PDB file of C-alpha atoms in Angstrom:
ATOM      1  CA  ILE A1388     102.705  99.352 110.786  1.00 86.00           C
ATOM      2  CA  LYS A1389     106.244 100.548 110.241  1.00 86.00           C
ATOM      3  CA  SER A1390     109.321  99.939 112.328  1.00 86.00           C
ATOM      4  CA  PRO A1391     111.388 102.948 113.497  1.00 81.00           C
ATOM      5  CA  ASN A1392     113.949 104.319 111.040  1.00 74.00           C
ATOM      6  CA  SER A1393     116.950 103.301 113.099  1.00 75.00           C
ATOM      7  CA  GLY A1394     119.434 100.481 113.263  1.00 81.00           C
ATOM      8  CA  ASN A1395     120.361  98.077 110.478  1.00 89.00           C
ATOM      9  CA  VAL A1396     117.012  96.307 110.096  1.00 91.00           C
ATOM     10  CA  GLY A1397     113.608  97.798 109.330  1.00 91.00           C
ATOM     11  CA  GLY A1398     110.257  96.558 108.112  1.00 92.00           C
ATOM     12  CA  GLU A1399     106.755  97.594 107.157  1.00 92.00           C
ATOM     13  CA  VAL A1400     103.336  95.945 106.912  1.00 94.00           C
ATOM     14  CA  VAL A1401     100.429  97.639 105.079  1.00 92.00           C
ATOM     15  CA  LEU A1402      96.982  96.028 105.004  1.00 92.00           C
ATOM     16  CA  ARG A1403      94.121  97.099 102.734  1.00 88.00           C
ATOM     17  CA  SER A1404      90.469  96.168 102.473  1.00 86.00           C
ATOM     18  CA  PRO A1405      89.852  93.899  99.450  1.00 82.00           C
ATOM     19  CA  THR A1406      87.659  94.900  96.505  1.00 77.00           C
ATOM     20  CA  GLN A1407      86.390  91.333  96.043  1.00 72.00           C
ATOM     21  CA  ASN A1408      83.638  89.607  98.018  1.00 71.00           C
ATOM     22  CA  LEU A1409      85.192  87.767 100.962  1.00 67.00           C
ATOM     23  CA  THR A1410      82.794  84.796 100.661  1.00 66.00           C
ATOM     24  CA  SER A1411      82.658  84.277  96.888  1.00 67.00           C
ATOM     25  CA  GLY A1412      85.901  85.796  95.580  1.00 64.00           C
ATOM     26  CA  ASP A1413      89.169  84.053  94.759  1.00 69.00           C
ATOM     27  CA  GLY A1414      90.842  83.426  98.132  1.00 72.00           C
ATOM     28  CA  SER A1415      94.427  83.827  96.938  1.00 76.00           C
ATOM     29  CA  LYS A1416      93.644  87.096  95.120  1.00 78.00           C
ATOM     30  CA  ILE A1417      91.805  88.426  98.170  1.00 85.00           C
ATOM     31  CA  TYR A1418      94.821  87.723 100.388  1.00 86.00           C
ATOM     32  CA  GLU A1419      97.073  89.422  97.843  1.00 84.00           C
ATOM     33  CA  GLU A1420      94.868  92.527  98.014  1.00 84.00           C
ATOM     34  CA  ILE A1421      94.756  92.549 101.810  1.00 89.00           C
ATOM     35  CA  ILE A1422      98.548  92.202 102.164  1.00 91.00           C
ATOM     36  CA  HIS A1423      99.594  95.316 100.253  1.00 91.00           C
ATOM     37  CA  LYS A1424     103.092  95.452 101.768  1.00 92.00           C
ATOM     38  CA  ALA A1425     104.993  93.066 104.038  1.00 93.00           C
ATOM     39  CA  HIS A1426     108.753  93.403 103.782  1.00 93.00           C
ATOM     40  CA  PHE A1427     112.006  93.991 105.658  1.00 92.00           C
ATOM     41  CA  ARG A1428     115.263  95.718 104.789  1.00 92.00           C
ATOM     42  CA  ALA A1429     118.632  94.783 106.262  1.00 93.00           C
ATOM     43  CA  ARG A1430     121.789  96.879 105.886  1.00 91.00           C
ATOM     44  CA  PHE A1431     124.986  94.846 105.881  1.00 91.00           C
ATOM     45  CA  GLN A1432     128.500  96.250 105.813  1.00 89.00           C
ATOM     46  CA  SER A1433     128.797  96.136 102.014  1.00 91.00           C
ATOM     47  CA  PHE A1434     125.231  95.757 100.665  1.00 93.00           C
ATOM     48  CA  ARG A1435     121.527  96.174 101.454  1.00 95.00           C
ATOM     49  CA  LEU A1436     118.957  93.366 101.297  1.00 96.00           C
ATOM     50  CA  THR A1437     115.195  93.770 100.760  1.00 95.00           C
ATOM     51  CA  ALA A1438     112.770  90.848 100.868  1.00 95.00           C
ATOM     52  CA  GLY A1439     108.990  90.503 100.940  1.00 94.00           C
ATOM     53  CA  LYS A1440     106.139  92.313  99.222  1.00 94.00           C
ATOM     54  CA  THR A1441     107.016  95.907  98.402  1.00 93.00           C
ATOM     55  CA  ARG A1442     107.528  98.336  95.535  1.00 92.00           C
ATOM     56  CA  LEU A1443     110.916  98.854  93.912  1.00 91.00           C
ATOM     57  CA  SER A1444     111.090 102.107  91.938  1.00 89.00           C
ATOM     58  CA  TRP A1445     113.196 102.152  88.774  1.00 94.00           C
ATOM     59  CA  GLY A1446     113.360 105.317  86.679  1.00 93.00           C
ATOM     60  CA  ASP A1447     111.572 108.626  87.336  1.00 94.00           C
ATOM     61  CA  GLY A1448     107.991 109.767  86.950  1.00 94.00           C
ATOM     62  CA  THR A1449     104.960 110.340  89.149  1.00 94.00           C
ATOM     63  CA  LEU A1450     102.369 108.962  86.699  1.00 95.00           C
ATOM     64  CA  PHE A1451     104.218 108.034  83.492  1.00 96.00           C
ATOM     65  CA  ASN A1452     107.533 106.174  83.660  1.00 96.00           C
ATOM     66  CA  ALA A1453     108.746 104.041  80.757  1.00 96.00           C
ATOM     67  CA  ALA A1454     111.613 102.731  82.920  1.00 96.00           C
ATOM     68  CA  ASP A1455     109.198 101.082  85.365  1.00 95.00           C
ATOM     69  CA  VAL A1456     109.587  97.648  83.795  1.00 95.00           C
ATOM     70  CA  LEU A1457     108.735  95.885  87.064  1.00 94.00           C
ATOM     71  CA  TYR A1458     105.105  97.016  87.238  1.00 91.00           C
ATOM     72  CA  GLY A1459     104.420  99.263  84.257  1.00 88.00           C
ATOM     73  CA  SER A1460     103.551 102.955  84.640  1.00 89.00           C
ATOM     74  CA  SER A1461     101.765 103.599  81.363  1.00 92.00           C
ATOM     75  CA  SER A1462      98.050 102.954  81.955  1.00 91.00           C
ATOM     76  CA  THR A1463      95.521 105.679  82.790  1.00 91.00           C
ATOM     77  CA  SER A1464      93.566 103.435  85.190  1.00 88.00           C
ATOM     78  CA  VAL A1465      94.620 105.386  88.263  1.00 90.00           C
ATOM     79  CA  SER A1466      92.869 107.510  90.863  1.00 88.00           C
ATOM     80  CA  LEU A1467      94.108 111.095  90.788  1.00 91.00           C
ATOM     81  CA  THR A1468      92.891 111.529  94.379  1.00 88.00           C
ATOM     82  CA  GLN A1469      95.693 109.368  95.777  1.00 87.00           C
ATOM     83  CA  ALA A1470      98.882 110.864  97.183  1.00 81.00           C
ATOM     84  CA  GLU A1471     100.855 108.028  95.529  1.00 86.00           C
ATOM     85  CA  LEU A1472      99.516 107.541  92.000  1.00 90.00           C
ATOM     86  CA  ARG A1473     101.413 104.305  91.343  1.00 90.00           C
ATOM     87  CA  SER A1474     101.315 101.940  94.301  1.00 87.00           C
ATOM     88  CA  GLU A1475     101.357  98.403  92.861  1.00 90.00           C
ATOM     89  CA  THR A1476     103.557  96.038  94.847  1.00 91.00           C
ATOM     90  CA  GLY A1477     104.912  92.530  94.385  1.00 91.00           C
ATOM     91  CA  TRP A1478     106.864  89.768  96.111  1.00 93.00           C
ATOM     92  CA  MET A1479     110.605  89.989  95.532  1.00 94.00           C
ATOM     93  CA  SER A1480     114.118  89.829  96.913  1.00 96.00           C
ATOM     94  CA  SER A1481     116.692  92.437  95.959  1.00 96.00           C
ATOM     95  CA  ILE A1482     120.305  93.260  96.754  1.00 96.00           C
ATOM     96  CA  ASN A1483     121.686  96.789  96.410  1.00 96.00           C
ATOM     97  CA  TYR A1484     125.479  97.065  96.254  1.00 96.00           C
ATOM     98  CA  PRO A1485     126.958 100.608  96.447  1.00 94.00           C
ATOM     99  CA  LEU A1486     129.829 101.431  94.101  1.00 92.00           C
ATOM    100  CA  GLY A1487     130.357 104.988  95.308  1.00 85.00           C
ATOM    101  CA  PHE A1488     128.574 107.976  96.767  1.00 85.00           C
ATOM    102  CA  PHE A1489     126.169 108.285  93.804  1.00 88.00           C
ATOM    103  CA  SER A1490     126.551 104.872  92.129  1.00 94.00           C
ATOM    104  CA  PHE A1491     125.224 101.384  92.793  1.00 95.00           C
ATOM    105  CA  VAL A1492     124.136  98.155  91.145  1.00 97.00           C
ATOM    106  CA  GLU A1493     120.961  96.351  92.109  1.00 97.00           C
ATOM    107  CA  ALA A1494     119.730  92.827  91.403  1.00 97.00           C
ATOM    108  CA  VAL A1495     116.177  91.541  91.914  1.00 97.00           C
ATOM    109  CA  ILE A1496     114.544  88.110  91.878  1.00 96.00           C
ATOM    110  CA  LEU A1497     110.777  87.706  91.388  1.00 95.00           C
ATOM    111  CA  PRO A1498     109.090  84.469  92.506  1.00 93.00           C
ATOM    112  CA  SER A1499     106.968  82.437  90.126  1.00 89.00           C
ATOM    113  CA  GLU A1500     103.230  83.143  90.400  1.00 83.00           C
ATOM    114  CA  ASP A1501     102.343  79.512  89.631  1.00 82.00           C
ATOM    115  CA  THR A1502     105.173  77.798  91.622  1.00 82.00           C
ATOM    116  CA  ASN A1503     106.929  76.792  88.372  1.00 86.00           C
ATOM    117  CA  PRO A1504     110.653  77.576  88.842  1.00 88.00           C
ATOM    118  CA  GLN A1505     110.997  78.261  85.106  1.00 88.00           C
ATOM    119  CA  HIS A1506     108.573  81.184  85.468  1.00 90.00           C
ATOM    120  CA  MET A1507     110.716  83.105  87.960  1.00 93.00           C
ATOM    121  CA  GLY A1508     111.826  86.589  87.009  1.00 94.00           C
ATOM    122  CA  PHE A1509     115.105  88.370  87.545  1.00 95.00           C
ATOM    123  CA  GLY A1510     116.743  91.621  86.587  1.00 96.00           C
ATOM    124  CA  ALA A1511     119.386  94.204  87.403  1.00 97.00           C
ATOM    125  CA  ARG A1512     120.039  97.910  87.031  1.00 96.00           C
ATOM    126  CA  PHE A1513     123.064 100.203  87.159  1.00 96.00           C
ATOM    127  CA  TYR A1514     122.793 103.718  88.603  1.00 96.00           C
ATOM    128  CA  THR A1515     125.457 106.416  88.352  1.00 95.00           C
ATOM    129  CA  THR A1516     126.018 110.066  87.478  1.00 94.00           C
ATOM    130  CA  VAL A1517     127.778 111.546  84.462  1.00 93.00           C
ATOM    131  CA  GLY A1518     128.546 115.163  85.202  1.00 90.00           C
ATOM    132  CA  GLU A1519     125.265 116.645  86.468  1.00 91.00           C
ATOM    133  CA  THR A1520     123.113 113.940  84.858  1.00 94.00           C
ATOM    134  CA  LYS A1521     121.853 110.797  86.536  1.00 96.00           C
ATOM    135  CA  VAL A1522     122.148 107.760  84.235  1.00 96.00           C
ATOM    136  CA  GLU A1523     120.221 104.580  84.946  1.00 96.00           C
ATOM    137  CA  GLY A1524     119.993 101.464  82.812  1.00 96.00           C
ATOM    138  CA  GLY A1525     118.877  97.922  83.331  1.00 96.00           C
ATOM    139  CA  TYR A1526     117.145  94.763  82.222  1.00 97.00           C
ATOM    140  CA  LEU A1527     114.314  92.591  83.514  1.00 96.00           C
ATOM    141  CA  THR A1528     113.014  89.251  82.296  1.00 95.00           C
ATOM    142  CA  LYS A1529     109.754  87.834  83.619  1.00 93.00           C
ATOM    143  CA  HIS A1530     106.867  85.552  82.666  1.00 91.00           C
ATOM    144  CA  GLU A1531     103.898  87.547  81.347  1.00 87.00           C
ATOM    145  CA  GLU A1532     100.682  86.269  79.773  1.00 82.00           C
ATOM    146  CA  SER A1533     101.955  82.705  79.244  1.00 84.00           C
ATOM    147  CA  GLU A1534     105.332  83.687  77.778  1.00 90.00           C
ATOM    148  CA  ARG A1535     108.666  85.102  78.838  1.00 93.00           C
ATOM    149  CA  VAL A1536     109.530  88.675  77.871  1.00 95.00           C
ATOM    150  CA  HIS A1537     112.775  90.667  78.097  1.00 96.00           C
ATOM    151  CA  LYS A1538     112.646  94.336  79.095  1.00 96.00           C
ATOM    152  CA  PRO A1539     115.688  96.619  78.714  1.00 97.00           C
ATOM    153  CA  PHE A1540     115.413 100.289  79.725  1.00 97.00           C
ATOM    154  CA  VAL A1541     117.419 103.514  79.960  1.00 97.00           C
ATOM    155  CA  SER A1542     116.583 106.508  82.149  1.00 97.00           C
ATOM    156  CA  LEU A1543     118.159 109.983  82.460  1.00 97.00           C
ATOM    157  CA  GLN A1544     117.530 112.753  84.979  1.00 97.00           C
ATOM    158  CA  GLY A1545     119.034 116.219  85.386  1.00 95.00           C
ATOM    159  CA  ASN A1546     118.371 119.869  86.126  1.00 94.00           C
ATOM    160  CA  PHE A1547     118.531 123.104  84.137  1.00 92.00           C
ATOM    161  CA  GLY A1548     116.451 125.137  86.587  1.00 90.00           C
ATOM    162  CA  PRO A1549     113.497 122.745  86.575  1.00 93.00           C
ATOM    163  CA  ASP A1550     114.242 119.063  87.097  1.00 96.00           C
ATOM    164  CA  TRP A1551     113.893 116.997  83.918  1.00 97.00           C
ATOM    165  CA  TYR A1552     113.716 113.264  83.319  1.00 97.00           C
ATOM    166  CA  LEU A1553     113.518 111.037  80.257  1.00 97.00           C
ATOM    167  CA  ALA A1554     113.202 107.257  79.847  1.00 97.00           C
ATOM    168  CA  THR A1555     112.611 104.591  77.218  1.00 97.00           C
ATOM    169  CA  SER A1556     112.014 100.830  77.309  1.00 97.00           C
ATOM    170  CA  LEU A1557     111.115  97.800  75.173  1.00 96.00           C
ATOM    171  CA  SER A1558     109.333  94.508  75.862  1.00 95.00           C
ATOM    172  CA  ILE A1559     110.885  91.779  73.703  1.00 95.00           C
ATOM    173  CA  PRO A1560     108.971  88.470  73.439  1.00 94.00           C
ATOM    174  CA  GLN A1561     110.565  85.105  72.716  1.00 90.00           C
ATOM    175  CA  THR A1562     107.910  83.895  70.254  1.00 88.00           C
ATOM    176  CA  GLY A1563     105.686  85.200  67.481  1.00 86.00           C
ATOM    177  CA  ASP A1564     106.494  88.214  65.342  1.00 90.00           C
ATOM    178  CA  ILE A1565     109.321  89.392  67.584  1.00 93.00           C
ATOM    179  CA  LYS A1566     110.293  92.440  65.505  1.00 94.00           C
ATOM    180  CA  GLN A1567     106.775  93.869  65.211  1.00 95.00           C
ATOM    181  CA  ARG A1568     105.776  93.111  68.790  1.00 94.00           C
ATOM    182  CA  THR A1569     108.972  94.683  70.085  1.00 95.00           C
ATOM    183  CA  PHE A1570     108.304  97.850  68.074  1.00 95.00           C
ATOM    184  CA  ASP A1571     104.698  97.905  69.300  1.00 94.00           C
ATOM    185  CA  SER A1572     105.952  97.817  72.907  1.00 94.00           C
ATOM    186  CA  TRP A1573     108.313 100.802  72.580  1.00 96.00           C
ATOM    187  CA  LEU A1574     107.604 103.394  75.279  1.00 97.00           C
ATOM    188  CA  VAL A1575     109.115 106.853  75.765  1.00 97.00           C
ATOM    189  CA  SER A1576     108.321 109.041  78.778  1.00 97.00           C
ATOM    190  CA  GLY A1577     109.629 112.235  80.300  1.00 97.00           C
ATOM    191  CA  GLY A1578     108.777 115.193  82.447  1.00 97.00           C
ATOM    192  CA  LEU A1579     109.588 118.539  84.012  1.00 97.00           C
ATOM    193  CA  PHE A1580     109.240 119.413  87.694  1.00 97.00           C
ATOM    194  CA  HIS A1581     109.724 122.738  89.475  1.00 97.00           C
ATOM    195  CA  ILE A1582     108.881 124.269  92.869  1.00 95.00           C
ATOM    196  CA  HIS A1583     108.526 128.075  92.989  1.00 94.00           C
ATOM    197  CA  TYR A1584     108.719 129.463  96.499  1.00 92.00           C
ATOM    198  CA  LEU A1585     106.389 132.367  97.360  1.00 90.00           C
ATOM    199  CA  GLU A1586     106.415 134.920 100.134  1.00 85.00           C
ATOM    200  CA  GLY A1587     105.956 133.516 103.604  1.00 82.00           C
ATOM    201  CA  ASP A1588     105.488 129.746 103.661  1.00 86.00           C
ATOM    202  CA  GLY A1589     103.739 129.542 100.276  1.00 91.00           C
ATOM    203  CA  ASN A1590     104.919 127.636  97.217  1.00 95.00           C
ATOM    204  CA  LEU A1591     103.722 126.671  93.749  1.00 96.00           C
ATOM    205  CA  THR A1592     104.575 123.194  92.449  1.00 96.00           C
ATOM    206  CA  LEU A1593     104.500 122.559  88.692  1.00 97.00           C
ATOM    207  CA  ARG A1594     104.828 119.181  86.971  1.00 97.00           C
ATOM    208  CA  LEU A1595     104.343 118.121  83.344  1.00 98.00           C
ATOM    209  CA  GLU A1596     104.836 114.513  82.181  1.00 97.00           C
ATOM    210  CA  PHE A1597     104.276 112.748  78.881  1.00 97.00           C
ATOM    211  CA  LEU A1598     104.084 109.178  77.656  1.00 97.00           C
ATOM    212  CA  SER A1599     104.437 108.146  74.022  1.00 97.00           C
ATOM    213  CA  ARG A1600     103.691 104.767  72.471  1.00 96.00           C
ATOM    214  CA  VAL A1601     105.753 105.167  69.336  1.00 95.00           C
ATOM    215  CA  ALA A1602     103.782 102.508  67.446  1.00 93.00           C
ATOM    216  CA  GLY A1603     100.392 103.685  68.743  1.00 92.00           C
ATOM    217  CA  ASN A1604      97.385 104.977  66.839  1.00 91.00           C
ATOM    218  CA  TRP A1605      98.524 108.400  65.581  1.00 94.00           C
ATOM    219  CA  LYS A1606      95.138 109.284  64.106  1.00 93.00           C
ATOM    220  CA  PHE A1607      92.867 112.053  65.355  1.00 93.00           C
ATOM    221  CA  GLU A1608      90.097 109.727  66.445  1.00 91.00           C
ATOM    222  CA  GLY A1609      88.817 107.916  69.530  1.00 89.00           C
ATOM    223  CA  GLN A1610      91.626 106.267  71.501  1.00 91.00           C
ATOM    224  CA  ASN A1611      91.923 103.438  74.019  1.00 90.00           C
ATOM    225  CA  ASP A1612      94.302 102.879  76.903  1.00 90.00           C
ATOM    226  CA  ALA A1613      96.309 100.152  75.136  1.00 88.00           C
ATOM    227  CA  ASP A1614      97.542 102.117  72.106  1.00 88.00           C
ATOM    228  CA  ALA A1615      97.018 105.841  72.791  1.00 93.00           C
ATOM    229  CA  PRO A1616     100.184 107.293  71.173  1.00 95.00           C
ATOM    230  CA  LEU A1617     100.511 110.386  73.352  1.00 96.00           C
ATOM    231  CA  LEU A1618      99.347 111.177  76.880  1.00 97.00           C
ATOM    232  CA  LEU A1619     100.068 114.257  78.987  1.00 97.00           C
ATOM    233  CA  TYR A1620      99.924 114.728  82.744  1.00 97.00           C
ATOM    234  CA  PRO A1621     100.019 118.343  83.989  1.00 97.00           C
ATOM    235  CA  GLU A1622      99.838 118.927  87.742  1.00 97.00           C
ATOM    236  CA  ILE A1623      99.663 122.208  89.674  1.00 97.00           C
ATOM    237  CA  VAL A1624      99.747 122.449  93.475  1.00 96.00           C
ATOM    238  CA  TYR A1625      99.313 125.856  95.150  1.00 96.00           C
ATOM    239  CA  ALA A1626     100.038 126.098  98.868  1.00 95.00           C
ATOM    240  CA  PRO A1627      99.484 129.645 100.202  1.00 93.00           C
ATOM    241  CA  ASN A1628     100.695 128.519 103.627  1.00 91.00           C
ATOM    242  CA  ALA A1629     101.875 125.402 105.450  1.00 87.00           C
ATOM    243  CA  SER A1630      98.367 124.229 106.386  1.00 91.00           C
ATOM    244  CA  LEU A1631      96.383 124.604 103.128  1.00 94.00           C
ATOM    245  CA  SER A1632      96.986 123.411  99.570  1.00 95.00           C
ATOM    246  CA  TRP A1633      94.966 123.335  96.357  1.00 96.00           C
ATOM    247  CA  SER A1634      95.758 121.021  93.454  1.00 96.00           C
ATOM    248  CA  ILE A1635      94.608 120.212  89.954  1.00 97.00           C
ATOM    249  CA  ARG A1636      95.673 117.003  88.214  1.00 96.00           C
ATOM    250  CA  THR A1637      94.766 116.196  84.630  1.00 96.00           C
ATOM    251  CA  ILE A1638      95.424 113.325  82.226  1.00 96.00           C
ATOM    252  CA  ILE A1639      95.056 114.543  78.634  1.00 96.00           C
ATOM    253  CA  SER A1640      94.694 112.497  75.445  1.00 95.00           C
ATOM    254  CA  PRO A1641      95.570 115.024  72.684  1.00 95.00           C
ATOM    255  CA  MET A1642      94.643 112.717  69.773  1.00 94.00           C
ATOM    256  CA  ASP A1643      90.947 112.636  70.696  1.00 92.00           C
ATOM    257  CA  LEU A1644      90.857 115.854  72.776  1.00 93.00           C
ATOM    258  CA  SER A1645      89.571 114.162  75.912  1.00 93.00           C
ATOM    259  CA  PHE A1646      90.840 114.431  79.478  1.00 93.00           C
ATOM    260  CA  MET A1647      90.259 113.492  83.111  1.00 94.00           C
ATOM    261  CA  ALA A1648      90.525 116.316  85.660  1.00 95.00           C
ATOM    262  CA  THR A1649      90.654 116.248  89.462  1.00 96.00           C
ATOM    263  CA  LEU A1650      90.497 119.332  91.679  1.00 97.00           C
ATOM    264  CA  GLY A1651      91.681 118.742  95.239  1.00 96.00           C
ATOM    265  CA  ALA A1652      92.038 120.571  98.536  1.00 96.00           C
ATOM    266  CA  ASN A1653      93.956 119.588 101.662  1.00 94.00           C
ATOM    267  CA  TRP A1654      93.592 121.463 104.964  1.00 94.00           C
ATOM    268  CA  ALA A1655      95.773 120.598 107.963  1.00 92.00           C
ATOM    269  CA  VAL A1656      93.344 121.752 110.646  1.00 91.00           C
ATOM    270  CA  PHE A1657      95.302 120.654 113.713  1.00 89.00           C
ATOM    271  CA  GLU A1658      98.572 118.848 114.328  1.00 84.00           C
ATOM    272  CA  GLY A1659      98.194 115.383 112.786  1.00 85.00           C
ATOM    273  CA  PHE A1660      94.574 115.987 111.740  1.00 94.00           C
ATOM    274  CA  GLY A1661      93.526 117.099 108.255  1.00 93.00           C
ATOM    275  CA  LEU A1662      90.531 117.390 105.936  1.00 95.00           C
ATOM    276  CA  VAL A1663      90.640 116.516 102.231  1.00 94.00           C
ATOM    277  CA  GLY A1664      88.244 116.936  99.328  1.00 95.00           C
ATOM    278  CA  TYR A1665      88.322 116.008  95.627  1.00 95.00           C
ATOM    279  CA  LEU A1666      86.078 116.716  92.640  1.00 95.00           C
ATOM    280  CA  SER A1667      86.738 114.602  89.514  1.00 93.00           C
ATOM    281  CA  SER A1668      85.191 114.282  86.084  1.00 91.00           C
ATOM    282  CA  PRO A1669      86.066 112.983  82.598  1.00 91.00           C
ATOM    283  CA  PHE A1670      85.576 115.252  79.583  1.00 91.00           C
ATOM    284  CA  GLY A1671      85.128 113.524  76.235  1.00 89.00           C
ATOM    285  CA  GLU A1672      82.708 112.043  73.742  1.00 88.00           C
ATOM    286  CA  THR A1673      81.613 108.454  73.220  1.00 85.00           C
ATOM    287  CA  GLY A1674      84.581 106.482  71.851  1.00 87.00           C
ATOM    288  CA  ASP A1675      87.183 108.782  73.412  1.00 89.00           C
ATOM    289  CA  LEU A1676      89.684 107.582  75.988  1.00 91.00           C
ATOM    290  CA  PHE A1677      88.020 109.708  78.685  1.00 90.00           C
ATOM    291  CA  LYS A1678      84.343 109.706  77.785  1.00 85.00           C
ATOM    292  CA  PHE A1679      81.819 111.440  80.012  1.00 79.00           C
ATOM    293  CA  LYS A1680      79.019 108.997  79.232  1.00 66.00           C
ATOM    294  CA  GLY A1681      79.297 105.341  80.179  1.00 57.00           C
ATOM    295  CA  PRO A1682      78.693 102.909  83.040  1.00 55.00           C
ATOM    296  CA  SER A1683      82.007 103.733  84.710  1.00 55.00           C
ATOM    297  CA  SER A1684      82.338 107.425  83.828  1.00 59.00           C
ATOM    298  CA  ALA A1685      80.722 110.048  86.031  1.00 77.00           C
ATOM    299  CA  VAL A1686      81.389 113.128  88.114  1.00 87.00           C
ATOM    300  CA  SER A1687      82.594 112.149  91.585  1.00 89.00           C
ATOM    301  CA  LEU A1688      82.964 114.070  94.830  1.00 91.00           C
ATOM    302  CA  ALA A1689      84.986 112.707  97.746  1.00 92.00           C
ATOM    303  CA  VAL A1690      85.562 114.219 101.179  1.00 94.00           C
ATOM    304  CA  GLY A1691      87.478 112.744 104.080  1.00 93.00           C
ATOM    305  CA  ALA A1692      89.672 113.212 107.111  1.00 93.00           C
ATOM    306  CA  SER A1693      93.040 111.847 108.159  1.00 87.00           C
ATOM    307  CA  TRP A1694      94.699 111.435 111.523  1.00 87.00           C
ATOM    308  CA  ILE A1695      98.401 110.686 111.916  1.00 80.00           C
ATOM    309  CA  PHE A1696      99.275 109.322 115.367  1.00 75.00           C
TER     310      PHE A1696
END
């Protein structure tokens, strides 16, 4: 349920069915799942205010984004059948203050998950352009896994024909072996994106992203999602006309030669009504990041319909 895009105030509410049992699951977690988004935005004369449960996007990247220090865009636990691959949301308040046509500063406050004021999070980012390159940098501190961490990041984006983007971030703890844990958290991501227009209404969309955990396991052996040192995400979308598109999305782990692939089709049959279909499967051996055998690894086929009204 979304308000019209007009005026100085707008809002949106998105509800989802929970994955937990309504009678035996954790009530607070179930409500968090059901209320996926519930926020408003207000545009004042000199700044913009956002409050509620929503997603605030920092940095660039469809699947991998090291600059996404708010939610983290580094895991492979995603469904490649979704239009929006990263959709995690959270409660927050943010203020965006424009400094110019292509520049702004933004501050965000995150509420405490356990009502302890000392566990609140806050951060800020600065966005501007230098020549033809977008430069974005910022910092976030929040309470994670019983301790406070500090997360600085830098992100760049430009164009040399294809669009390119590059980002890096750290997660600095306040206790323990700070130097080693900071190095272990170092993430680097980047990507290329290009749309090639064909005759008629056709187009070919190409995207290639990577994520590197600099301190990960750089051995040619079975990997896991926590320390895989290099991941690739190629995506190809072919649309011969305005009503039909074919896509292939793949997450590749080069160090153990395993991957997850999803072939999709989308057909806009009538105005507002469409049919979709996806075929997905992992390809890898036992011990690999994407293993074919296992209780949660199998070939899947999904078909569905959508109606926009």
